[in-house]
Coordinates of C-alpha atoms in Angstrom, one line a residue:
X1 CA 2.9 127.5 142.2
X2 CA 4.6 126.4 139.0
X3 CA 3.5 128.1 136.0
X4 CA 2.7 126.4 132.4
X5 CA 2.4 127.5 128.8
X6 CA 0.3 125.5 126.9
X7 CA 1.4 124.9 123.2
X8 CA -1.4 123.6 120.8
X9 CA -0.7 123.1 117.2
X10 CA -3.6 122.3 114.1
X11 CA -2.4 121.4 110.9
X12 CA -4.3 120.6 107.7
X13 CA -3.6 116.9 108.4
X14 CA -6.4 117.4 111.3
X15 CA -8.9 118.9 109.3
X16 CA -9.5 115.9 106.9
X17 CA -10.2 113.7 109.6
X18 CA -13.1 112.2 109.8
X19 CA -14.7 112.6 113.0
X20 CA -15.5 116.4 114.1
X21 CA -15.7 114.9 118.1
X22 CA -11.3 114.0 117.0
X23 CA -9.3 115.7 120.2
X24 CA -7.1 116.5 117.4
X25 CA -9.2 118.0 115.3
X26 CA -9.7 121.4 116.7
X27 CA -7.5 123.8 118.8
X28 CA -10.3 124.1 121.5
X29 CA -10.3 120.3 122.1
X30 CA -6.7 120.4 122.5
X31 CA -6.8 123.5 124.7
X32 CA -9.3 122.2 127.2
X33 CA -7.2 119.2 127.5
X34 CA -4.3 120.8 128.5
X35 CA -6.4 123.4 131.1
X36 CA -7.7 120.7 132.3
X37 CA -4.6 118.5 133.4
X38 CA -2.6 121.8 134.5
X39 CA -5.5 122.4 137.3
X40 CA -5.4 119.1 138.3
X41 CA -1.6 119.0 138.8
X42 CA -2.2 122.6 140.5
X43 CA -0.1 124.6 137.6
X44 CA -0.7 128.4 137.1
X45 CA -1.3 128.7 132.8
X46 CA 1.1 131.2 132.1
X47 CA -0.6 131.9 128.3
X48 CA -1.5 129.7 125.6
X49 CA 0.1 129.5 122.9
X50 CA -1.5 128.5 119.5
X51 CA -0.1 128.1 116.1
X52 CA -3.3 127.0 113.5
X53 CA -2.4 125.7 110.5
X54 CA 1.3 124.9 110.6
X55 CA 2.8 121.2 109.9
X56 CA 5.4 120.6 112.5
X57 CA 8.6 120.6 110.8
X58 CA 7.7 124.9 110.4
X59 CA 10.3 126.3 112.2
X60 CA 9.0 129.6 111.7
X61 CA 5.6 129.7 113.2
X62 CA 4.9 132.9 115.0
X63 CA 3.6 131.2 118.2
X64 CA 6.4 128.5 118.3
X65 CA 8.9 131.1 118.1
X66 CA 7.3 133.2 120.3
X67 CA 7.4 130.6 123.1
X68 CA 10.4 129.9 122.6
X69 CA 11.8 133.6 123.1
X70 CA 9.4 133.4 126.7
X71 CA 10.9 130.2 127.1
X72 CA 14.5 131.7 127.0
X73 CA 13.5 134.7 129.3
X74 CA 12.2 132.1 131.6
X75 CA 8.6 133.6 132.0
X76 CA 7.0 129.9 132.6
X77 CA 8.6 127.1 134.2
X78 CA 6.5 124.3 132.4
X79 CA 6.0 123.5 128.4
X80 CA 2.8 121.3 128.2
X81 CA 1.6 119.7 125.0
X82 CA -0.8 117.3 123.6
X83 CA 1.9 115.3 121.9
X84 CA 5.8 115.6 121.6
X85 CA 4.5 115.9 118.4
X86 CA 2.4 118.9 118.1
X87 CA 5.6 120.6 119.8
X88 CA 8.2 119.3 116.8
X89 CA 8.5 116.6 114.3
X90 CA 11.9 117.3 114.1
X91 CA 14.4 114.8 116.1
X92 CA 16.8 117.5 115.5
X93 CA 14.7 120.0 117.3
X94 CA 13.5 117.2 120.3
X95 CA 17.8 117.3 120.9
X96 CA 18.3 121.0 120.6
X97 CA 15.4 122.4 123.1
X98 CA 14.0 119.2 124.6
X99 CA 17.2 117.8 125.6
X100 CA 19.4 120.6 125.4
X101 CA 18.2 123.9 126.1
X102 CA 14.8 123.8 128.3
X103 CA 17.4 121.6 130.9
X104 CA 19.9 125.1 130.6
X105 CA 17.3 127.4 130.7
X106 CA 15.4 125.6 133.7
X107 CA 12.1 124.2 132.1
X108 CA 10.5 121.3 132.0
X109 CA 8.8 119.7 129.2
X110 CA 5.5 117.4 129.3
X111 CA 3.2 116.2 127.0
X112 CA 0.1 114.0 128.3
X113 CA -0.3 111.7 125.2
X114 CA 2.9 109.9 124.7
X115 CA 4.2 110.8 128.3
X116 CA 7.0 112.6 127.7
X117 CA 8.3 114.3 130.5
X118 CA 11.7 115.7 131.2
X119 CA 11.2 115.7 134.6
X120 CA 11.5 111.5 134.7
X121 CA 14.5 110.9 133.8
X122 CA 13.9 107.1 132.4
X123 CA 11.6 108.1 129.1
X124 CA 14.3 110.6 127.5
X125 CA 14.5 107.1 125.3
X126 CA 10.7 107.2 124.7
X127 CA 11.4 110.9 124.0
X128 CA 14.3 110.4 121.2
X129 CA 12.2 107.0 119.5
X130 CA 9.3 109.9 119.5
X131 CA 11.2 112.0 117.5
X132 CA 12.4 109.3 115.4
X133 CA 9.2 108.4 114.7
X134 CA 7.6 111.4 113.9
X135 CA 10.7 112.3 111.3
X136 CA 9.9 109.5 109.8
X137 CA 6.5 110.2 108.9
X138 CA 7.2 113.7 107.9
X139 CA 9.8 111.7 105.5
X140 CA 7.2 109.3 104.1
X141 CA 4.7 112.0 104.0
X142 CA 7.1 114.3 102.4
X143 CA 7.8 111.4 99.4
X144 CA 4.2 110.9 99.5
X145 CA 3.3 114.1 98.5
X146 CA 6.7 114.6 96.2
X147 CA 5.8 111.4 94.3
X148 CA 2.0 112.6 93.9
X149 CA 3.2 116.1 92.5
X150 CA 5.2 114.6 90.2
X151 CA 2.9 111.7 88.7
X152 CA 0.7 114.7 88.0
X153 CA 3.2 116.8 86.8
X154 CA 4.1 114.2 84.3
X155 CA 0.5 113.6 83.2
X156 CA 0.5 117.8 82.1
X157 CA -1.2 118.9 84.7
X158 CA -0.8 122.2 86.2
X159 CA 0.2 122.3 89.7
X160 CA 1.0 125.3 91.7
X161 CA -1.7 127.8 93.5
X162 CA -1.3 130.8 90.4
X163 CA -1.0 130.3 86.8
X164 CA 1.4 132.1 84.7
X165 CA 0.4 135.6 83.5
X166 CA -2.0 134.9 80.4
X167 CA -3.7 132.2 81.8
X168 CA -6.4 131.1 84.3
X169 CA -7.6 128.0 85.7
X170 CA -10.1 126.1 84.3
X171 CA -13.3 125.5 86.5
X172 CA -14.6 123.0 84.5
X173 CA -11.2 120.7 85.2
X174 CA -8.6 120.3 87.6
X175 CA -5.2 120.9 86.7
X176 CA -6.1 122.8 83.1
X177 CA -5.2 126.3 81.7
X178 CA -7.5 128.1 79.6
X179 CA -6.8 131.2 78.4
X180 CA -7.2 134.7 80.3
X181 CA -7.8 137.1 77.0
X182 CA -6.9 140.6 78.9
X183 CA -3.8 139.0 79.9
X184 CA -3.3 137.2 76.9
X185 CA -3.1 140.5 74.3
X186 CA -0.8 142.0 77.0
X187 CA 1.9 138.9 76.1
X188 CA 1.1 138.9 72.0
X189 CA 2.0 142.7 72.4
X190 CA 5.2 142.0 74.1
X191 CA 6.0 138.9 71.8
X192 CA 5.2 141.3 68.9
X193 CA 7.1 144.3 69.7
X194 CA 10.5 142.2 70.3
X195 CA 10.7 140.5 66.7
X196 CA 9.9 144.2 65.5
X197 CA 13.1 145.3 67.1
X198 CA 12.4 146.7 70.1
X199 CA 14.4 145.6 73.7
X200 CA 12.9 143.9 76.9
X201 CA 13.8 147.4 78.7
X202 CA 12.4 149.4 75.5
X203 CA 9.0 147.4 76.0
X204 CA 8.5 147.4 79.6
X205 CA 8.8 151.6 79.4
X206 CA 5.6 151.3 76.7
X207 CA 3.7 148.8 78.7
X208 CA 3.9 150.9 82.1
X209 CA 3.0 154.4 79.8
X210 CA 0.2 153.1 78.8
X211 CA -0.6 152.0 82.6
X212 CA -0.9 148.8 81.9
X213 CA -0.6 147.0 85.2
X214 CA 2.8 144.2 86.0
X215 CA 1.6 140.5 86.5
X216 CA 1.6 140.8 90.2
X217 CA -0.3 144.0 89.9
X218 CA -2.6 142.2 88.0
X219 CA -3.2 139.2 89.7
X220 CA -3.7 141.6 92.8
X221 CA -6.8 143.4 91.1
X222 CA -8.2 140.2 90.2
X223 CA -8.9 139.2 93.7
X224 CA -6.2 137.0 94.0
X225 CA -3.9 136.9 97.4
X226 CA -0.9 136.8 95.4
X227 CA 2.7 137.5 97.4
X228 CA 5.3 138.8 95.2
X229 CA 8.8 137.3 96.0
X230 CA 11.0 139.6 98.8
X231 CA 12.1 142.5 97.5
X232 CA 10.4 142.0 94.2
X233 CA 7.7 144.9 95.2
X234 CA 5.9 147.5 92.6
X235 CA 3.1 147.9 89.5
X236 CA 5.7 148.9 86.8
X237 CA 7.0 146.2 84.2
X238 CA 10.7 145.6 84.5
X239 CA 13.5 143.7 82.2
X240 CA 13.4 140.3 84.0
X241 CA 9.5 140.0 83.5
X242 CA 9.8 140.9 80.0
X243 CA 13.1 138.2 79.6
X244 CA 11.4 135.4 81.2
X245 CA 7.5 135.8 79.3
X246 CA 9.8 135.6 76.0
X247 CA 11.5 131.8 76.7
X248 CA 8.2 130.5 78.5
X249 CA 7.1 127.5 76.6
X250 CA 4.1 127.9 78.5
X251 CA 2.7 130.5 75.9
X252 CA 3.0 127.6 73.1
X253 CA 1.2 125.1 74.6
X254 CA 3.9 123.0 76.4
X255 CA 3.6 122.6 80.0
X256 CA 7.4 123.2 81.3
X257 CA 7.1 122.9 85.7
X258 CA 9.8 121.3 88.5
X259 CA 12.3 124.2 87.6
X260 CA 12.7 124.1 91.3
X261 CA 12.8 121.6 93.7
X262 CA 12.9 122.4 98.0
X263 CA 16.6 121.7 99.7
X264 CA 14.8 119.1 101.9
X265 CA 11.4 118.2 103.3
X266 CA 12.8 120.5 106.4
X267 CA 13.2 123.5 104.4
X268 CA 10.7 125.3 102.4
X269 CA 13.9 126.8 100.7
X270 CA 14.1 126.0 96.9
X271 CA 16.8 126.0 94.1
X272 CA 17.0 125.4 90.4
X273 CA 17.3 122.2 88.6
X274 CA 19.1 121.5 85.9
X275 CA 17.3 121.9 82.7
X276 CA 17.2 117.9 82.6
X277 CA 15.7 117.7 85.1
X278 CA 12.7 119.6 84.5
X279 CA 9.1 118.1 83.4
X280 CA 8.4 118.9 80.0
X281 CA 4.9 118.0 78.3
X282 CA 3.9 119.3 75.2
X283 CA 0.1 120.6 73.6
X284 CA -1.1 120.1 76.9
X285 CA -3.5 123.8 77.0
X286 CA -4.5 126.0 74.2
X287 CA -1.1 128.2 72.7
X288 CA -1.0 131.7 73.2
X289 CA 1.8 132.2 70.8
X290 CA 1.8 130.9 67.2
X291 CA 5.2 128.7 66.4
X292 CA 6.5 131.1 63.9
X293 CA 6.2 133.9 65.9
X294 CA 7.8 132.2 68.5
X295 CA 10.7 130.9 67.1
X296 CA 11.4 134.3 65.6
X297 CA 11.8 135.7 68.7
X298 CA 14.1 132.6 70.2
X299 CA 16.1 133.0 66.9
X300 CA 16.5 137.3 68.1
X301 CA 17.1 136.4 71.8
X302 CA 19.9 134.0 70.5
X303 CA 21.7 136.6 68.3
X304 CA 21.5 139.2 70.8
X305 CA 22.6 137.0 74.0
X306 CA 26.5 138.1 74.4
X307 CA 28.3 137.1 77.0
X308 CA 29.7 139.9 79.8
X309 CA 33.4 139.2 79.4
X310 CA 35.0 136.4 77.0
X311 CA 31.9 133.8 78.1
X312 CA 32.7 134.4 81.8
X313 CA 30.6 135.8 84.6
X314 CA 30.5 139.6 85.0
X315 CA 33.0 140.7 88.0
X316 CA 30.0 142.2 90.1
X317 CA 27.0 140.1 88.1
X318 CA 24.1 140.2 90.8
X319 CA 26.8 141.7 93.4
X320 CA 25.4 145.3 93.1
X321 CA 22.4 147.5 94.1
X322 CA 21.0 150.6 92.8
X323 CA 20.8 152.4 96.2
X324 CA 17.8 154.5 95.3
X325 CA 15.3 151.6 94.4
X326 CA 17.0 148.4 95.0
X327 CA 17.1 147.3 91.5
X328 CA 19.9 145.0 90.3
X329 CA 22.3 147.0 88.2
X330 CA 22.8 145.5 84.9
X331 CA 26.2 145.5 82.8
X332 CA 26.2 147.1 79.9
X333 CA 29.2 147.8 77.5
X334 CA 30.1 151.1 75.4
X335 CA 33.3 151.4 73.6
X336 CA 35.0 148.3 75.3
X337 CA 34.6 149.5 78.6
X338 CA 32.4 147.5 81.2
X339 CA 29.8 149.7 83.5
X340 CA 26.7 149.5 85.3
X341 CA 23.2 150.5 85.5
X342 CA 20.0 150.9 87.3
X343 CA 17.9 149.7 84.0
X344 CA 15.0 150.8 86.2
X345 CA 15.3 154.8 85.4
X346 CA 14.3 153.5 81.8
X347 CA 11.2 151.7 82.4
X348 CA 9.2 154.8 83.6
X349 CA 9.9 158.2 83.9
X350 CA 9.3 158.3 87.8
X351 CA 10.8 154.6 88.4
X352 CA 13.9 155.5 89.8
X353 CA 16.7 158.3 89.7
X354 CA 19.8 155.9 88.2
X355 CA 22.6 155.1 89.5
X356 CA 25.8 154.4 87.1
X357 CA 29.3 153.0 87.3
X358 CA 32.1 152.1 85.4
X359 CA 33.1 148.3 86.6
X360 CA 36.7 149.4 86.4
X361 CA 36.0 152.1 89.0
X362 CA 34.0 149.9 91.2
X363 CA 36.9 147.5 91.4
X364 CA 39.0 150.6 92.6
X365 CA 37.0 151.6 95.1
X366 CA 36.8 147.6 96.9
X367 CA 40.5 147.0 95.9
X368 CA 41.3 150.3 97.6
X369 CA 38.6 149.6 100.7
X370 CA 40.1 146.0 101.5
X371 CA 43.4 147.1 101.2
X372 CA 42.7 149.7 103.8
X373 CA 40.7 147.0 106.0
X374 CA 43.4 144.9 105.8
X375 CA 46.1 147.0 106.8
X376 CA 43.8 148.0 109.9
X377 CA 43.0 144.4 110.8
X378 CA 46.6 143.2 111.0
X379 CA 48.0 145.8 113.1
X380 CA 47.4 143.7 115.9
X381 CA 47.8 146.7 118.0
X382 CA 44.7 148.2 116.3
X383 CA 42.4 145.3 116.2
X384 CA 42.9 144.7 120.0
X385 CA 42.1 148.7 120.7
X386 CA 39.2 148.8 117.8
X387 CA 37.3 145.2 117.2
X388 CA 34.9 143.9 119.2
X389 CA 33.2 141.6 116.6
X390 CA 31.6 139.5 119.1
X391 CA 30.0 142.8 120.7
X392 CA 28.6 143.9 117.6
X393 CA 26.9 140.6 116.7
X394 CA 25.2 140.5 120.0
X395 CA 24.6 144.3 119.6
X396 CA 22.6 143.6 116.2
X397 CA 20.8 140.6 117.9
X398 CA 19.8 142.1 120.6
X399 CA 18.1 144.9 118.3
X400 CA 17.2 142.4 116.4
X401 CA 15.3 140.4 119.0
X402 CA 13.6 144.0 120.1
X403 CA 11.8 144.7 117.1
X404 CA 10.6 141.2 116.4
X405 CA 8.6 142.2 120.2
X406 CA 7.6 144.7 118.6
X407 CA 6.2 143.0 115.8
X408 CA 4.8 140.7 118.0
X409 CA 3.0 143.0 120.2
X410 CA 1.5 144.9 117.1
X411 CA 0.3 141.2 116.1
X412 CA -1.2 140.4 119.2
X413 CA -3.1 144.7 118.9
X414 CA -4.3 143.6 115.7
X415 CA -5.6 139.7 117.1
X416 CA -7.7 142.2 120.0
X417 CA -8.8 144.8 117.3
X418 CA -10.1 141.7 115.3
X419 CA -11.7 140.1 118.0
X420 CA -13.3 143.4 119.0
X421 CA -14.6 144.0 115.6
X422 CA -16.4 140.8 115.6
X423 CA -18.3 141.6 119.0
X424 CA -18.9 145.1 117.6
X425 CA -21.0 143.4 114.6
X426 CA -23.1 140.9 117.1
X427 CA -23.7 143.4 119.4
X428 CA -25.4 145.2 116.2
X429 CA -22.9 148.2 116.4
X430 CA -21.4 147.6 112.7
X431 CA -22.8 146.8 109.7
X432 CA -21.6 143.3 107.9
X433 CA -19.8 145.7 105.2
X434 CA -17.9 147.6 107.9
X435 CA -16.9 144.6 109.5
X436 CA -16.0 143.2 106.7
X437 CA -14.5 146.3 105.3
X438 CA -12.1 146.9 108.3
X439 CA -11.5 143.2 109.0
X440 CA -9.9 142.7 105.6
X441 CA -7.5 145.5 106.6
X442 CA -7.1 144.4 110.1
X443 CA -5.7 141.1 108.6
X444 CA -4.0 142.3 105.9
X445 CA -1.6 144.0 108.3
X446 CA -1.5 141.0 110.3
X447 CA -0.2 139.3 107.6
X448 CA 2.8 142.1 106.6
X449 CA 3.4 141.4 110.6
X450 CA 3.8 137.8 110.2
X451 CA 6.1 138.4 107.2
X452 CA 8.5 141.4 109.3
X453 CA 8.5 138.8 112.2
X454 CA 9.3 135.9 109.9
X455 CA 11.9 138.0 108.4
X456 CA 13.5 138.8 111.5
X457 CA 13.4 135.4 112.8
X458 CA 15.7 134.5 109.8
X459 CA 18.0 137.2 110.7
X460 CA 18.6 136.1 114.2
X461 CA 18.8 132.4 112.6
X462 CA 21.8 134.1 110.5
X463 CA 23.4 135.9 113.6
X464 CA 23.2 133.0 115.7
X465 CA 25.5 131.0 112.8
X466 CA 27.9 134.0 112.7
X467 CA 28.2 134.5 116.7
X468 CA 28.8 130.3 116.8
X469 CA 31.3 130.3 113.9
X470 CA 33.5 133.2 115.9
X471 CA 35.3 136.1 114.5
X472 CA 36.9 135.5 111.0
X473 CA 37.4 138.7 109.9
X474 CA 41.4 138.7 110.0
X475 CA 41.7 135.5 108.7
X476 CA 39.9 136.4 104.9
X477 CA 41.4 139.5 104.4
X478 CA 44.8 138.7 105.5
X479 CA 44.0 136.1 102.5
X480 CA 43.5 138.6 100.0
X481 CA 45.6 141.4 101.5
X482 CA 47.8 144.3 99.2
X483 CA 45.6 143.3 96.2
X484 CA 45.4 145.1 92.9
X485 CA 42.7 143.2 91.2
X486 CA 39.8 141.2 91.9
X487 CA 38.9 137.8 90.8
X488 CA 34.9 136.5 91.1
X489 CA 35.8 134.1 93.3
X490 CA 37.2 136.6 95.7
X491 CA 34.0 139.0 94.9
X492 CA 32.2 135.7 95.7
X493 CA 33.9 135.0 98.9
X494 CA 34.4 138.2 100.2
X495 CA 30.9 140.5 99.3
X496 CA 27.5 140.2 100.3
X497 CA 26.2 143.0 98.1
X498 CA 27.2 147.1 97.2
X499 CA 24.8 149.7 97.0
X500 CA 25.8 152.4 94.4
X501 CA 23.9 155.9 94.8
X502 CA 23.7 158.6 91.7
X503 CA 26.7 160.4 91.5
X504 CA 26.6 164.1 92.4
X505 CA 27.0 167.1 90.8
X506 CA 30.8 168.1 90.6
X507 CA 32.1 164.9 92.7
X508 CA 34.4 162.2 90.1
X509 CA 32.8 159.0 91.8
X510 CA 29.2 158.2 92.9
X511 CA 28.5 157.1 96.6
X512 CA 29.7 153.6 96.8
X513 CA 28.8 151.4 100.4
X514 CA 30.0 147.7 100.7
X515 CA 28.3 144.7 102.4
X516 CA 30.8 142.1 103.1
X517 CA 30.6 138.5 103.9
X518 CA 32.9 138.9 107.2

C-alpha cells in the first residue's frame, strides 16, 4: 500500500473570507478532504502535515520544511494537497521539488483541486501555468499591499506592529501616537544629559544603575510580545540605543518610516534605503522634544562625529566581536593609535568583562594567520594529505540537520504537553489559571523552538550554497598570499567576523579566533 502525507496550509487570506462552510477556510475542512480521497484511492496517511497561518511564498514554515526533510528520507511515497497552491506559490519552488527533486527522490505529487499530478505526465504544463499563476498573484498582492502601506505612510500614519520607545498607540485612532509619559521622561532624561556633556556610553551606565529597564525590556513588561532582533538580547541600555533615540525625528513630531524596504516580495529580508528615499511627514503626533533642545543636541552630535581614519571606514568596523558577550567592539583612538573595545564593560558594572585591542596588532595577528594559511594551502602536497573541504561541509550539515530533529521533536513534546493540558482543564483536573499559567510557558518555548529551527534551516540554506559553489579556499588566498597589510576590501572579502577574548595576565596579545569567508 502506498503511503501519503497530507500537506494543508491556512493563511490569513482564508480567514476573511466570507463564508465559515469555505473548504478553504479552515484546516479541518481541508484535512478531511484529503483523508477522504487517500481512502478512496486505498493510500496509507503517513502523517499530516499542517502549517496555520503562513502565506505560501514562506519558505520557512516549520511543517513545510519538515516534510520536506521526510520527503528526502523517503518516509512517504505520496505528497497530496488541496491545491498546487497551498503546497507553493513559488514557480521557482514548483521546478525545484515538483519537477526536480520529488522525481529523484521517488515521490509523487497530487493535488485534487487543479489536478496536478506528477504521475500523468501530460499536465506538468498545467503544473508550470499553476505556478505562473499563483506568482503572479503573490506579485499583485505583494504591490497591493506595498502600494497601501505607502499611501498611508504618506498620509502620517504610523504603520508597523510597535511604536517607538516613548510612545503608544492611540485607541481612539488608527495609525496615531500619543504619548507614553513613563517612557517619555526616560528620553527627555537622555536628551538632557547629552547637551550637558555627557556620552551615549556615559548615559546608558546611569540609566541601567538606576535599573531603569532598555526599550525591549520595557515593552516586554508592558504585555507586549515584542522580539528583539537576533543577537540583540538583554535589559541593560547600550551605545547604539542611546545614538539612535538622539537623531529620531520621531521625538519632534515628524513621522520619519520606509528606512527599510524587503529585497523582494519572496524574502522577508530587508535593507536600508537611501535617506531620499524615506517618508518624511512633519507635526503629525504630539513632540516629545522641544526644537531648541533638539537642535542642541544635533549641533553636539555633529561636532563630535569624527571619522575612524582620514573619512574612510575603520579596517575591522563591524568585523569584530567581544568574545565574552558578543558585543561589537568599537574604535576608539588615544595618542594616534587605533584600538578596540567592548564599550559594553562601561554600561554596567556586571555587563561584560572587556576585551581590548590595538587595530595595529589585530592586523598582525590576520596578516600573520593568512600568510600561514596560504603557505599551507599551496603546498599542493599538503592540501591533498590535509583538506577535505567537501567533507567538512557535509560534516556540519549533517550536524546541522540533527539538531533541527531535535528541535523538531521537542516542538512536536511541547504540541502533546499543550494538548494534554487542555484535556487536563475539561476533565476538571486544572484550574483555568493553571492552564493558563503553564500554557503561556508551554508556548513560549514553542516559540524559541520555532526560532532555533528557523535558524537552523537558514544555516543549512547557507551550507547548501557553499557545498554547490565547490571548494574555493586556494583560489582567495593564493589571491592575497605573502601580505604585509590589509586593505577593507580584502577584510571585506576575506572575514566573516573575529572574536577577541580579554587578554590574560602576563601573556602580550589577547585570545584572537578568526571566521573567514572561505
Amino acid at each position: 500500500m502506498s503511503k501519503a502525507a497530507i500537506y494543508c496550509r491556512l493563511s490569513e487570506e482564508d480567514r476573511n473570507k466570507a463564508s465559515a462552510e469555505d473548504d478553504s477556510v479552515s484546516i479541518q475542512n481541508q484535512k478531511s478532504m484529503l483523508l477522504q480521497y487517500a481512502m478512496q484511492q486505498g493510500w496509507e496517511v503517513f502523517h499530516i502535515y499542517s502549517d496555520d497561518d503562513y502565506t505560501g511564498s514562506d519558505r520557512n514554515r516549520p511543517e513545510f520544511r519538515r516534510l520536506l526533510a521526510d520527503a528526502q528520507a523517503h518516509k512517504f511515497d505520496i505528497i497530496l494537497c488541496k491545491t498546487q497552491s497551498r503546497f507553493t506559490r513559488e514557480l521557482e519552488l514548483v521546478e525545484k521539488y515538483i519537477h526536480g527533486l520529488f522525481p529523484l527522490w521517488g515521490i509523487r505529487f497530487v493535488s485534487i483541486v487543479d489536478n496536478a499530478d506528477t504521475d500523468n505526465k501530460g499536465n506538468k504544463k498545467s503544473r508550470q501555468i499553476n505556478g505562473l499563476v499563483n506568482e503572479w498573484y503573490l506579485e499583485d498582492m505583494s504591490d497591493n499591499i506595498r502600494s497601501v502601506l505607502t499611501n498611508r505612510r504618506e498620509q502620517g500614519f504610523h504603520i508597523g506592529a510597535f511604536v517607538l520607545y516613548g510612545y503608544q498607540k492611540d485607541p481612539a485612532q488608527k495609525g496615531h501616537l500619543i504619548i507614553d509619559p513613563e517612557a517619555a521622561a526616560v528620553v527627555c532624561r537622555v536628551f538632557t544629559l547629552f547637551s550637558q556633556g555627557y556620552g551615549k556610553t556615559a548615559i546608558a551606565r546611569i540609566l541601567n544603575e538606576d535599573g531603569i529597564p532598555n526599550p525591549t525590556e520595557y515593552k516586554r513588561r508592558k504585555g507586549l510580545r515584542y522580539q528583539s532582533p537576533p543577537g540583540k538580547t538583554g535589559t541593560l541600555w547600550k551605545y547604539p540605543a542611546i545614538s539612535h533615540m538622539l537623531t529620531n525625528e520621531i521625538y519632534i513630531g515628524n513621522m520619519v518610516q520606509g528606512r527599510y524596504g524587503s529585497v523582494s516580495y519572496k524574502s522577508k529580508q530587508n535593507k536600508p534605503r537611501p535617506k531620499d528615499q524615506w517618508i518624511r511627514v512633519e507635526h503629525t503626533h504630539e513632540a516629545i522634544i522641544g526644537q531648541e533642545l533638539w537642535e542642541r543636541v544635533q549641533a553636539l552630535i555633529q561636532e563630535k562625529s569624527k571619522p575612524f581614519t582620514g573619512g574612510s571606514i575603520g579596517l575591522f568596523a563591524k568585523k569584530v566581536r567581544c568574545a565574552n558577550c558578543g558585543y561589537t567592539m568599537r574604535s576608539t583612538k588615544n595618542r594616534g593609535r587605533h584600538y578596540l573595545q567592548c564599550s559594553n564593560r562601561r554600561v554596567s558594572k556586571d555587563a561584560c568583562t572587556g576585551a581590548f585591542i590595538s587595530v595595529e596588532k589585530l592586523e598582525r595577528i590576520v596578516v600573520q594567520e593568512l600568510n600561514r594559511l596560504s603557505a599551507q594551502y599551496l603546498d599542493q602536497d599538503e592540501l591533498e594529505r590535509n583538506l577535505n573541504f567537501s567533507g567538512s561541509l557535509q560534516a556540519q550539515k549533517r550536524k546541522t540537520l540533527d539538531q533541527r530533529s531535535k528541535y523538531q521533536t521537542q516542538q512536536e513534546e511541547f504540541q502533546t504537553g499543550l494538548r494534554e493540558l487542555y484535556l487536563d482543564k475539561v476533565r476538571g483536573i486544572l484550574s483555568e489559571a493553571d492552564f493558563l499559567s503553564l500554557s503561556q510557558d508551554f508556548s513560549k518555548e514553542k516559540e524559541l523552538l520555532e526560532e532555533k529551527i528557523a535558524e537552523t534551516n537558514r544555516r543549512l540554506e547557507e551550507l547548501d550554497v557553499r557545498i554547490a559553489a565547490g571548494d574555493n579556499r586556494r583560489e582567495l588566498v593564493q589571491r592575497y598570499a605573502n601580505l604585509e597589510h590589509l586593505t577593507r576590501e580584502m577584510v571585506e572579502a576575506l572575514i566573516d567576523y573575529i572574536l577577541v577574548w580579554k587578554r590574560r595576565p602576563g601573556e602580550s596579545d589577547p585570545p584572537v579566533e578568526i571566521h573567514w569567508n572561505f
